[in-house]
XYZ file of C-alpha atoms in Angstrom:
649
model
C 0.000 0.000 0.000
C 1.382 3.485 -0.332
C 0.920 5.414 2.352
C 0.212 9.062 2.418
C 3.419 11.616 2.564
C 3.895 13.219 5.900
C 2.325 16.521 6.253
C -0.002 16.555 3.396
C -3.519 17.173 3.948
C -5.066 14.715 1.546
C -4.328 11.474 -0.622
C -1.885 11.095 -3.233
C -2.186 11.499 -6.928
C -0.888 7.798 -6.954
C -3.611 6.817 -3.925
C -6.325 8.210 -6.358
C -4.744 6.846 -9.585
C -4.049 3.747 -8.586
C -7.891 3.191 -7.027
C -9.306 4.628 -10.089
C -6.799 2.044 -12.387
C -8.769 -0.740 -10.526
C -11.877 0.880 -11.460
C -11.089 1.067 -14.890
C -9.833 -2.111 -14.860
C -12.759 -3.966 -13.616
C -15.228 -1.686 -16.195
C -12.650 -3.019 -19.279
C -13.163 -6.779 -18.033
C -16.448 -6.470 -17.578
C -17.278 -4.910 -21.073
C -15.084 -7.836 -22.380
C -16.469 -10.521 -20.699
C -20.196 -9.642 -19.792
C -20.629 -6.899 -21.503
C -21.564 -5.239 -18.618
C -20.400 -1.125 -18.075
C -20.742 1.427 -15.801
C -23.128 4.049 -16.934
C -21.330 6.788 -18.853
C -23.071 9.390 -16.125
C -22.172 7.252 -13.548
C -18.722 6.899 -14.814
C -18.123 10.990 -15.562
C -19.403 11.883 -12.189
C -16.886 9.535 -10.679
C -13.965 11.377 -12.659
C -15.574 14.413 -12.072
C -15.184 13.945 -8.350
C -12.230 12.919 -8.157
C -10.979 15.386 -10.490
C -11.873 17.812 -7.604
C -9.600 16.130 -5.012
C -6.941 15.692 -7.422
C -6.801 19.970 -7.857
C -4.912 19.454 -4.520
C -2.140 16.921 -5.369
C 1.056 16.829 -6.048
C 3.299 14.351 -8.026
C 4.906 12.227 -5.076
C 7.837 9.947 -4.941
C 4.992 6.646 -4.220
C 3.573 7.703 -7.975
C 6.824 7.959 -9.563
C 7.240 4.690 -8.180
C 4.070 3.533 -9.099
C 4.463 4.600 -12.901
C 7.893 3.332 -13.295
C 8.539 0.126 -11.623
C 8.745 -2.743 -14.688
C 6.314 -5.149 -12.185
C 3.834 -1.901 -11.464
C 0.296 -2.812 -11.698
C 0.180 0.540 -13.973
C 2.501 -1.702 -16.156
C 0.372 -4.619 -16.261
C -3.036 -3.127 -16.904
C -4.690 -3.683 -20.320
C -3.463 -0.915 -23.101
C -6.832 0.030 -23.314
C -7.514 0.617 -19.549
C -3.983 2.474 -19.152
C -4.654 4.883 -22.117
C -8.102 5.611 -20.271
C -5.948 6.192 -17.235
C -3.391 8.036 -18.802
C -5.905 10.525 -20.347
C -7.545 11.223 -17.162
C -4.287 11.645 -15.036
C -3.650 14.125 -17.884
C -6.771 15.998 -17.547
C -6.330 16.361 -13.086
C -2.659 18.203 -14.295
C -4.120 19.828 -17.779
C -3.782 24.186 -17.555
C -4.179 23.347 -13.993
C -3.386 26.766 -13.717
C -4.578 28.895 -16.772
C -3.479 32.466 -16.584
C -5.696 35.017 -18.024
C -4.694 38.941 -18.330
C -7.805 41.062 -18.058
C -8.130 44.893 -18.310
C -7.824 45.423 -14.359
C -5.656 42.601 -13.298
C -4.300 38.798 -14.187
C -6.968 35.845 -12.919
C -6.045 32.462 -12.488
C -8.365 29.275 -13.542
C -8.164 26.123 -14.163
C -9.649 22.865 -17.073
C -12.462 20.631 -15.090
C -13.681 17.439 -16.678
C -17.719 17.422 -17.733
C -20.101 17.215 -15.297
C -22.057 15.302 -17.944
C -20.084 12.051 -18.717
C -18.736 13.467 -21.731
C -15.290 12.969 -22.478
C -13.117 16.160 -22.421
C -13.918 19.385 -20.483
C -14.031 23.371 -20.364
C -11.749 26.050 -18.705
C -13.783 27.712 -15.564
C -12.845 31.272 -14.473
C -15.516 31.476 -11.013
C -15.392 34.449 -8.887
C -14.177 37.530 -11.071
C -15.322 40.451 -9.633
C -16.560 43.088 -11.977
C -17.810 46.269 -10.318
C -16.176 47.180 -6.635
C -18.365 46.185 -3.629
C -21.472 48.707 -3.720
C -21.739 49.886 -0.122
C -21.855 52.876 1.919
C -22.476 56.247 0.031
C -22.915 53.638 -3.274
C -25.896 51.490 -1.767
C -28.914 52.446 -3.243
C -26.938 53.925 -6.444
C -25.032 52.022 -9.652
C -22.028 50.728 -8.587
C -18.333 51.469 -9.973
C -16.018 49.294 -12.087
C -13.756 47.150 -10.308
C -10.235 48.741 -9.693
C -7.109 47.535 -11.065
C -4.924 45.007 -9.276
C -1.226 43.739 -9.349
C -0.357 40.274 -9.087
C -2.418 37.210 -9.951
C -6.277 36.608 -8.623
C -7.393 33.060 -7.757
C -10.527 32.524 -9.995
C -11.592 28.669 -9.243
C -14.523 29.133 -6.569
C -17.443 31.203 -7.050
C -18.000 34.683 -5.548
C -20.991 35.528 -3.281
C -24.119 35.423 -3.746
C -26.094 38.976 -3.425
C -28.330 39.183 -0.696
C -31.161 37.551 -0.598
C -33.956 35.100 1.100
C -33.997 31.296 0.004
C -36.729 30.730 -2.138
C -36.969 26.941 -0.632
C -35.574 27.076 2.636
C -36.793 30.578 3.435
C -32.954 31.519 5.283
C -30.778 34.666 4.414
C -27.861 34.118 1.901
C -25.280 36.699 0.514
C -22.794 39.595 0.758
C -23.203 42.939 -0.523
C -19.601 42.222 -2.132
C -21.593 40.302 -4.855
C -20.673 41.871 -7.571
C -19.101 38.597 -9.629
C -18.671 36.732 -12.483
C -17.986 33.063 -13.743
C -16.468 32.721 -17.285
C -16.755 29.004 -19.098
C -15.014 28.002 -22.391
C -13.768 24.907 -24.400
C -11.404 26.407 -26.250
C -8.624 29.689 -24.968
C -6.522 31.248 -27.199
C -3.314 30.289 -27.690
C -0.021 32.267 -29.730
C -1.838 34.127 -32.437
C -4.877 31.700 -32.080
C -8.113 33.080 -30.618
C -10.770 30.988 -31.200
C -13.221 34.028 -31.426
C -16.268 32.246 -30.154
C -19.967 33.245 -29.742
C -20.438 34.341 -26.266
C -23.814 33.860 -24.083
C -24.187 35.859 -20.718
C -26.814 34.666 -18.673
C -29.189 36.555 -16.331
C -30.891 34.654 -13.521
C -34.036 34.355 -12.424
C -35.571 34.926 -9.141
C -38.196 37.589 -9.031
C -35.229 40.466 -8.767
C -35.638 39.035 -5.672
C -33.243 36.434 -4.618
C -30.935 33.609 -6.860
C -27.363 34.032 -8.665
C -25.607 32.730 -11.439
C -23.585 30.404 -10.037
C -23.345 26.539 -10.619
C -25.510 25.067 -8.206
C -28.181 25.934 -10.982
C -26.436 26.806 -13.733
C -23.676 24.649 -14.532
C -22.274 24.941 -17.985
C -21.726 21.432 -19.408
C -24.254 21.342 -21.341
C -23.680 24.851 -23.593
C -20.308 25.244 -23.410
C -19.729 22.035 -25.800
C -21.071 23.621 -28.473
C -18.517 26.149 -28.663
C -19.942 29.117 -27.158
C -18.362 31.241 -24.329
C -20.656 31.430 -21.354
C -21.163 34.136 -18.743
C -22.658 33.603 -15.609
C -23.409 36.852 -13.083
C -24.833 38.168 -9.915
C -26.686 41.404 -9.691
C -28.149 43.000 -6.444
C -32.292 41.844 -5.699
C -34.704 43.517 -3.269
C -34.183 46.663 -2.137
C -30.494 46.924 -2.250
C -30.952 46.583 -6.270
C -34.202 47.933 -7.087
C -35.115 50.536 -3.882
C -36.407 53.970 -5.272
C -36.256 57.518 -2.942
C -35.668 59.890 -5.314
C -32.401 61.078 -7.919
C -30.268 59.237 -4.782
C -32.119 56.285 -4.982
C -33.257 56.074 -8.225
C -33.811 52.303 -8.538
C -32.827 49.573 -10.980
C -29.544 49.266 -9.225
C -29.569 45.736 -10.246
C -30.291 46.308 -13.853
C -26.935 48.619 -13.881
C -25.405 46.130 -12.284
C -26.149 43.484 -15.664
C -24.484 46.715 -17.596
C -21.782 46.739 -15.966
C -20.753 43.410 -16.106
C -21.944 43.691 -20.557
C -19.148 46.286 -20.139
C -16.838 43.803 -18.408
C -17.725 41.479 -21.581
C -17.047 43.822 -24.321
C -13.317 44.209 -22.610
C -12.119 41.562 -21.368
C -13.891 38.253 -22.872
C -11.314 38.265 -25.904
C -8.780 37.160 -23.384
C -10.941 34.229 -22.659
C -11.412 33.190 -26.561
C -14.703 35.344 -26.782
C -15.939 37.161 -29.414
C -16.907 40.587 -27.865
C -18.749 41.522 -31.486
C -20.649 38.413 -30.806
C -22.430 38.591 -27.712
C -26.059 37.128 -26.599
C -27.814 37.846 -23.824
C -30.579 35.230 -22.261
C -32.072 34.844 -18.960
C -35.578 33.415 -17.403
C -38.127 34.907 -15.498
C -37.035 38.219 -13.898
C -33.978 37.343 -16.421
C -36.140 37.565 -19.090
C -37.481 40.473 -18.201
C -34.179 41.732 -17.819
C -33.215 41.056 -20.814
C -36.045 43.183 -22.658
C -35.333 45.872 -20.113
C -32.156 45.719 -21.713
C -33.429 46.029 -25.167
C -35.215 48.943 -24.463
C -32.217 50.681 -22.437
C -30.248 53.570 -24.114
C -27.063 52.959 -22.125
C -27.160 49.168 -23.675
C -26.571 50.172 -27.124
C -23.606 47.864 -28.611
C -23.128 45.496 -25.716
C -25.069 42.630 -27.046
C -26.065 41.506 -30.849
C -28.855 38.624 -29.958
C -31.236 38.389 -26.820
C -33.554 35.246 -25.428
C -36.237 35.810 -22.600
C -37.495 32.798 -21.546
C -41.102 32.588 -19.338
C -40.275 36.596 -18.507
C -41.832 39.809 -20.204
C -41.025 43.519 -18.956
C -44.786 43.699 -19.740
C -45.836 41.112 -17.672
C -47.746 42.714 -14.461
C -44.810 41.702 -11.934
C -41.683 43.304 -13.755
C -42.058 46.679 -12.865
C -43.355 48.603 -10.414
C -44.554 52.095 -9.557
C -41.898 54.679 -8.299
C -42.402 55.401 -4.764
C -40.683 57.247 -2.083
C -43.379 55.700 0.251
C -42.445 52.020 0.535
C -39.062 53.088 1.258
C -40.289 55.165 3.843
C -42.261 52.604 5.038
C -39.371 49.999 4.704
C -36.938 52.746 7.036
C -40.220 52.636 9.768
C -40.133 49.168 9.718
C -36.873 49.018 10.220
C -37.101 51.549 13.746
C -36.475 54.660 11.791
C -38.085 57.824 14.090
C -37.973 60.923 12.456
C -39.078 63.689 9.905
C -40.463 62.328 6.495
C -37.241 63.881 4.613
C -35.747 61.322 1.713
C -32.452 62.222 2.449
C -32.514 61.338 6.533
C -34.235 58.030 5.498
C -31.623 56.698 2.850
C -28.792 57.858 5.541
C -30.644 55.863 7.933
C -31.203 52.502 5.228
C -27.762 53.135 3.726
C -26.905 52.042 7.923
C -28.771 49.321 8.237
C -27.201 45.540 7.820
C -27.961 44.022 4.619
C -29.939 41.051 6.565
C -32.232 43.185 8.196
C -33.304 45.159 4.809
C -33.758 41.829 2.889
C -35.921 40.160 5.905
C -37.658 43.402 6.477
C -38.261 43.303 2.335
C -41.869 42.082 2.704
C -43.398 43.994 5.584
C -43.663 47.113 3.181
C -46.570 45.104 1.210
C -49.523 46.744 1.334
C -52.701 45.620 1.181
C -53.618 47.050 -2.525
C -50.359 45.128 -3.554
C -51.456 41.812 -2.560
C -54.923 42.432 -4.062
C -52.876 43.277 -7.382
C -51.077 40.311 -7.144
C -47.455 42.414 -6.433
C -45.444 40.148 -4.166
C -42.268 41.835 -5.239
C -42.026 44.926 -3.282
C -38.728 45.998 -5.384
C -38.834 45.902 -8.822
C -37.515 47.910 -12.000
C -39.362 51.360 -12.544
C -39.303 54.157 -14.486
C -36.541 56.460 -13.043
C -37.391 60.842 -13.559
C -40.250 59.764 -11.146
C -39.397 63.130 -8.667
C -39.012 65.578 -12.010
C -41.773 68.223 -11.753
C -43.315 68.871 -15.303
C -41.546 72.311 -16.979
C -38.713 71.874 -14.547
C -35.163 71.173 -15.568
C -34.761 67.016 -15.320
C -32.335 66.315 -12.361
C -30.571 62.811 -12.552
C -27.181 62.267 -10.155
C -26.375 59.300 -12.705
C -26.941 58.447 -16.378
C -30.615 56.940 -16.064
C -31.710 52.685 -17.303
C -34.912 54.021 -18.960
C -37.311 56.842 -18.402
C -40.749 55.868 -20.029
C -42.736 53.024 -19.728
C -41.884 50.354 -22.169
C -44.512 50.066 -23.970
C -44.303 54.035 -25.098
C -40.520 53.126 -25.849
C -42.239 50.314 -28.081
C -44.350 52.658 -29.656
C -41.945 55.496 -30.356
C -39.349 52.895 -31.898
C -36.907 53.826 -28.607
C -35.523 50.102 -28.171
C -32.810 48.034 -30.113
C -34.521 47.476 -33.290
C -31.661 45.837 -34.725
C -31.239 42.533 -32.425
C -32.763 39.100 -33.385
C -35.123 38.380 -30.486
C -36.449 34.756 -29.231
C -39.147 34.402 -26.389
C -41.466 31.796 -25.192
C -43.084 30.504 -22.563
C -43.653 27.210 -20.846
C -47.184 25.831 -20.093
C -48.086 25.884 -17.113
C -46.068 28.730 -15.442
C -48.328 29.457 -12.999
C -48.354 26.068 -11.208
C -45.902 27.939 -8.695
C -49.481 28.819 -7.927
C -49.227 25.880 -5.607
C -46.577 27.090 -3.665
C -48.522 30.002 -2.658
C -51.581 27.766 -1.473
C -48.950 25.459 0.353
C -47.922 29.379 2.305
C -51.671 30.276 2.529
C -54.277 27.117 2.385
C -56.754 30.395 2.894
C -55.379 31.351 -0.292
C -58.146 29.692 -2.637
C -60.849 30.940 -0.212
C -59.595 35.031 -0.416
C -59.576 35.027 -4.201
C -62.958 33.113 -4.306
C -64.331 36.355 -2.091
C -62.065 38.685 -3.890
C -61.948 37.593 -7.684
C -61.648 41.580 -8.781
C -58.171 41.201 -7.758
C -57.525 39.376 -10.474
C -58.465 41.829 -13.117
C -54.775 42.892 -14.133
C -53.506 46.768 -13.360
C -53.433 48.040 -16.685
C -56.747 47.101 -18.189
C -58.773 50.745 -17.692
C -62.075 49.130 -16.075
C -62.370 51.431 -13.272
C -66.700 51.980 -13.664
C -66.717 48.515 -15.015
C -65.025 46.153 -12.549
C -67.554 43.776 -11.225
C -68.826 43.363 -15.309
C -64.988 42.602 -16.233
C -64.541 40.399 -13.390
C -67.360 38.449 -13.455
C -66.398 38.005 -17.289
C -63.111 36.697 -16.489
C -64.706 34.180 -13.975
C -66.862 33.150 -16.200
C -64.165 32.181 -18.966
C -61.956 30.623 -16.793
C -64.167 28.880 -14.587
C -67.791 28.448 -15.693
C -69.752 27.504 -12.943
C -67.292 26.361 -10.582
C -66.431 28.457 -7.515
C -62.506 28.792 -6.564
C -61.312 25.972 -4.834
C -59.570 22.453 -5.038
C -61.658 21.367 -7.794
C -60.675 24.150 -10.036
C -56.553 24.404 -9.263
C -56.387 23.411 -13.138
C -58.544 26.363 -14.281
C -56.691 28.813 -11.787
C -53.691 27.522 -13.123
C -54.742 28.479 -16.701
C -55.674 32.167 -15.633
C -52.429 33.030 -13.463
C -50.453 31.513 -16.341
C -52.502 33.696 -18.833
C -52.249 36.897 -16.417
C -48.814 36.820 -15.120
C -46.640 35.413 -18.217
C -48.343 34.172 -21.499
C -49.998 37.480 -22.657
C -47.428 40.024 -21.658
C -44.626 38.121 -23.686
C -47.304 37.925 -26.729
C -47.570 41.518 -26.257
C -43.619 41.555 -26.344
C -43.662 39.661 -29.599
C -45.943 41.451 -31.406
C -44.199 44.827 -30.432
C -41.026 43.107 -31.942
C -42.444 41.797 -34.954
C -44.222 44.979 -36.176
C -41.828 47.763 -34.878
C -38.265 45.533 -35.492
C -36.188 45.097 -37.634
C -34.775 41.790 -37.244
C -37.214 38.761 -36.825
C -38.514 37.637 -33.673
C -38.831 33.878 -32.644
C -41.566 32.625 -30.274
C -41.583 28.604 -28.709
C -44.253 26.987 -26.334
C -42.407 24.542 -24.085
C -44.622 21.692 -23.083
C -42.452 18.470 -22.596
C -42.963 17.613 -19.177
C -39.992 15.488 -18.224
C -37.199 14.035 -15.566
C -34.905 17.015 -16.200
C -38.211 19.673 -14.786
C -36.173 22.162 -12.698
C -38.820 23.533 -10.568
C -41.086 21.178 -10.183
C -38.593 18.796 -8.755
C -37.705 21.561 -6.173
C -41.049 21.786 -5.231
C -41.907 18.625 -5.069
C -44.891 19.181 -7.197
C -46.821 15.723 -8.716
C -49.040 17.602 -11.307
C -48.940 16.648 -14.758
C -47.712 19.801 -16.868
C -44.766 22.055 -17.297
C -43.786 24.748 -14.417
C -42.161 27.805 -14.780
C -38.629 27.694 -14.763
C -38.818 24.123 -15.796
C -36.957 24.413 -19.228
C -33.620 25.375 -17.247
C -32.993 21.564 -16.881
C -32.739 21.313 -20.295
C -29.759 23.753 -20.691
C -28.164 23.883 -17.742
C -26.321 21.062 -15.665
C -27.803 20.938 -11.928
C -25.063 20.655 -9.209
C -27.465 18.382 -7.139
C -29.187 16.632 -9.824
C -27.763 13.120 -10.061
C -30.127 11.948 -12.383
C -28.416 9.203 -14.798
C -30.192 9.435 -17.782
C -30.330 6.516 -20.638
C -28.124 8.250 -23.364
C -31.920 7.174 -25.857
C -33.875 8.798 -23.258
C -36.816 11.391 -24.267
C -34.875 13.774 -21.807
C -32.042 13.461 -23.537
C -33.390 14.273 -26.973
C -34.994 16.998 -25.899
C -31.978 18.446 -23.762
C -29.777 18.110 -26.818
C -32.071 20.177 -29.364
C -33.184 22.898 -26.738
C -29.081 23.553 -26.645
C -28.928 22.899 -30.207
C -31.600 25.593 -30.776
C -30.349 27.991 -27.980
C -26.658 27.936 -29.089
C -27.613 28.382 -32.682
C -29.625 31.219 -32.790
C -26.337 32.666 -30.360
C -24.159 31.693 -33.506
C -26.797 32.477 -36.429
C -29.707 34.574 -35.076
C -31.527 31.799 -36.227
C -32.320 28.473 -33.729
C -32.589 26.127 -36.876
C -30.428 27.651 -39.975
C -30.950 26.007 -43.430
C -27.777 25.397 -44.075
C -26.824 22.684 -41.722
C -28.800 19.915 -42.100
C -28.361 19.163 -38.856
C -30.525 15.456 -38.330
C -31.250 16.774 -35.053
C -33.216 19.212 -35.894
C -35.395 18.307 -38.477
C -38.045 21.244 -38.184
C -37.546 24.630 -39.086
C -38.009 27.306 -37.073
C -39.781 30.262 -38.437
C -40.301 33.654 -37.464
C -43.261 35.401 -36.206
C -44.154 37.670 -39.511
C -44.839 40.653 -39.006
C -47.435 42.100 -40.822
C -49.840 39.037 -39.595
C -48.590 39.189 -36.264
C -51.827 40.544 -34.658
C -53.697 37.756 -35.786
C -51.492 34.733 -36.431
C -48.449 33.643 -34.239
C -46.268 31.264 -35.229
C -44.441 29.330 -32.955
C -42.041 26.313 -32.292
C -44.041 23.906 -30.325
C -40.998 21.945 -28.146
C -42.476 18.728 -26.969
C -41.142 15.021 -27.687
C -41.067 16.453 -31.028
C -40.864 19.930 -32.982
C -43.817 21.287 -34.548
C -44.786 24.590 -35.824
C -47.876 25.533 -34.778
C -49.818 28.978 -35.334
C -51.501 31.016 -32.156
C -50.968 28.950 -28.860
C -53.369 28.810 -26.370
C -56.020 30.870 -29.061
C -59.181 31.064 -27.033
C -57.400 32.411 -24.442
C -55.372 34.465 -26.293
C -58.240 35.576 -27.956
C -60.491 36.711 -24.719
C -57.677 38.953 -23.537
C -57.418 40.642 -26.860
C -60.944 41.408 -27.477
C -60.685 42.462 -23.337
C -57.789 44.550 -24.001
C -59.211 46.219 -27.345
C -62.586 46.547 -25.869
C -61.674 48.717 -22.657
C -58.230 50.019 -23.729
C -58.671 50.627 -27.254
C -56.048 47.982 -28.615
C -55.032 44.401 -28.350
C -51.773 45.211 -27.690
């Protein structure tokens, strides 16, 4: 046995070699013999994890021994099994330590094996900070690029988090030094060589509320092998990135933040084998709404070239909310604040306060009109100019995200008319409904004695309330009164009201006012790889929001090993297919690679038939295109929406 060198703190590269050889050796027999193997997954996971422990080792006497002694069992093991060996001993010690010189400073990284069971692996940069910790005097406002260093930053474990609540476990996570990056890539540039690839940056989900980018969710096996660069980020949620109180508060703190790190992008990703000219920007649910918000803002112009919101609108009724010196107000009360109503005491007094307390305090500022509107995100995006008297001069202490609503930015052709869009939906978004009744079991009985809450904000019904709601009722649930019997129907509505029509809005404003096509899909395959339902624990036949993620990301604690035939498989492989092709192309399904995966083409929504016919990629166990999804719905909300408000839009 070989024993482990005094003083170290963990097994040898021989202990680990030489127990992984026997593996290897026992999976070659077995093929031969029984043809019995270990699962691919299985096997990848194994390498994967001990890849990890081998980040630590060094090359001892005992494995110089081992490799070089004529009567070694190295020496004896099959060919086949030593090459296997050979080539994963290479890939522990492979750019172990990759150098990378950015515009502020050199980072260090390192090549990791795929999570997936694939053979080969990707270079991972976790951790790089791109703006400077936004505290003090810089809470509440955008925060500052990151300064420049000397010597040579570690960049193999992930930054922090930005704080936030759990959405499972309900417990406090974060730093306000959140303000990181994580940069993944197949391929780095080497000599004169840069690979020049297509670059996706990713914006999480979470309400603007609480999540990150990091790998627990969002690992990058999956995209990264199809030769894109991907960026993962954090941005400040709840009121440290989206609190409004006036020109020094101004809110959207946390969209800034996204800018900041597109700047970050545009500089520095050559260095990582990027193509800055070639950038995409995707994200789901508040991601996706980030991602139009993006679209629409001035101070984005030139920092991306394609954009994907998946299940998230900027017009859906949660994305943005009014601008109000109030709830801060009321946030600072909450909080023990005592003193005169004046903006500028109560920001000195938040700007005080520890991070902890302002995230768990977060939710007392509801009010009572916000629940019955169906606002559970007290801090959200907003229009920012909201203190500018009309006929005075505009006062703005920093360069502004966007100052009209986005629809009027829609309608006076302010947004990025020149970026291929793709949005969709899945189809049963709303069955995070559940979670809510789980909360509240009351839940079903309020709404059934409160319906009008359910009449969205922006539909101008105010002498015609009770007539509208008992209209909606009526569509959604005939006869039947709110309860456990009609989950299904409720389902239906809050999918309707809180997703599906605000991103149809969003794709007809991008088909008739763009100038670049817009692509719309309809998720509905309801399998093994379903993010969110599997966090919820949710039995319900159907596809929940934020279940698509599964499909393109690789889960940290998902240790699902999937038969390489599998549905889930198929599926996985064209959503990535589709999502890293329209990054390359601006098109999901191009012509002109008869690709056997993808057998369907993908068309765009036109534009001059928009109103009335939608076409869309229908992503099931199979690709179909399909015209106008869900059409009786969709078709009640327009006549609603052109009957009181004069348009279907």
């Amino acid at each position: 046995m070989f024993r482990k060198p005094c003083g170290s703190n963990g097994p040898s590269l021989a202990v680990v070699t030489f127990a992984l050889a026997g593996c290897i050796l026992l999976s070659c027999c077995f093929q031969e013999s029984s043809a019995i193997a270990i699962a691919p997954s299985t096997f990848g996971t194994a390498i994967a994890r001990a890849g990890k422990i081998s980040n630590t080792l060094k090359e001892t006497t005992a494995w110089k021994t081992l490799t070089s002694h004529p009567n070694s069992l190295v020496q004896l093991l099959p060919s086949r099994a030593m090459r296997v060996v050979q080539e994963v001993v290479r890939s522990f010690r492979k750019d172990t330590h990759v150098v990378v010189t950015t515009s502020a400073g050199k980072i260090r990284g390192r090549f990791q094996k795929f999570r997936s069971g694939e053979r080969g692996g990707y270079y991972s940069f976790k951790g790089i900070r791109y703006g400077q910790a936004p505290v003090g005097e810089r809470r509440f406002r955008a925060a500052e690029p990151e300064r420049n260093w000397s010597g040579i930053r570690d960049a193999s474990r992930e930054g922090n988090s930005c704080p936030h609540k759990n959405m499972i476990l309900d417990t406090y996570k974060g730093n306000e030094d959140c303000l990181f990056l994580n940069v993944f890539t197949v391929k780095m540039p080497k000599g004169d060589y840069n690979p020049e690839l297509p670059v996706m940056v990713w914006l999480h989900g979470g309400g603007y509320s609480f999540g990150s980018g990091n790998t627990f969710l969002y690992g990058p096996d999956y995209l990264v092998a199809e030769n894109i660069v991907l960026v993962t980020l954090n941005y400040r949620l709840g009121p440290l990135g989206f609190l409004t109180a006036g020109p020094d508060a101004p809110g959207n703190q946390g969209l800034k933040d996204q800018i900041l790190a597109l700047k970050w992008v545009r500089n520095n990703i050559a260095a990582f084998g990027g193509d800055p000219n070639h950038v995409t920007i995707f994200g789901e649910s508040a991601g996706g709404s980030s991602v139009q918000m993006l679209l629409l803002a001035p101070m984005a112009k030139g920092l991306f070239h394609r954009a994907i919101s998946e299940s998230g609108s900027a017009l859906n009724p949660w994305a943005m909310g009014e601008s109000s010196v109030a709830r801060a107000a009321r946030l600072a009360a909450n909080l023990g604040y005592v003193g005169a109503n004046d903006t500028k005491e109560i920001l000195e007094f938040l700007r005080r306060v520890p991070p902890m307390k302002l995230v768990e305090a977060s939710p007392t500022t509801l009010t009572e009109e916000d629940f019955r509107n169906n606002i559970g995100l007290p801090f959200v995006p907003v229009v920012e100019g909201y203190w500018n008297k009309p006929g005075e001069e505009a006062v703005y202490y920093e360069t502004p995200f966007i100052t009209e609503s986005p629809q009027s930015m829609y309608e006076q052709h302010k947004f990025h008319k020149n970026i291929p869009y793709m949005t969709g939906y899945n189809t049963h978004e709303a069955m995070l409904f559940i979670r809510r009744l789980r909360k509240n079991p009351k839940l079903l009985e309020i709404i059934e004695n409160d319906f009008t809450r359910l009449v969205p904000r922006d539909l101008n019904v105010t002498d015609e309330r009770e007539r509208v709601t008992r209209e909606i009722r009526q569509f959604y649930l005939g006869n039947k009164q709110v309860g456990i019997e009609s989950v299904d129907e409720m389902i239906a509505l809050l999918t309707d009201l809180m997703f599906v029509h605000g991103i149809m809005r969003t794709v007809r404003n991008h088909a008739k006012y763009s100038n670049m096509p817009v692509y719309m899909y309809r998720f509905s395959f309801d399998g093994a790889l379903g993010l969110y339902k599997r966090m919820l624990g949710l039995q319900r036949p159907g596809v929940c929001h934020g279940d698509e993620l599964g499909y393109l990301f690789k889960f940290g604690f998902f240790n699902l090993s999937l038969d390489p035939k599998s549905m889930e498989v198929l599926v996985k492989n064209r959503m990535v297919r589709m999502w890293t092709n329209f990054a390359k192309y601006g098109n999901p399904t191009p012509s002109n690679l008869n690709d056997d995966l993808l057998s369907t083409s993908w068309l765009p929504v036109n534009g001059e038939g928009a109103m009335n016919n939608l076409t869309y990629m229908d992503i099931t166990t199979h690709l179909q295109m399909k015209n106008n999804p869900e059409l009786e719905r969709q078709q009640f909300w327009d006549y609603m929406y052109e009957h009181y408000n004069g348009n279907a839009m």
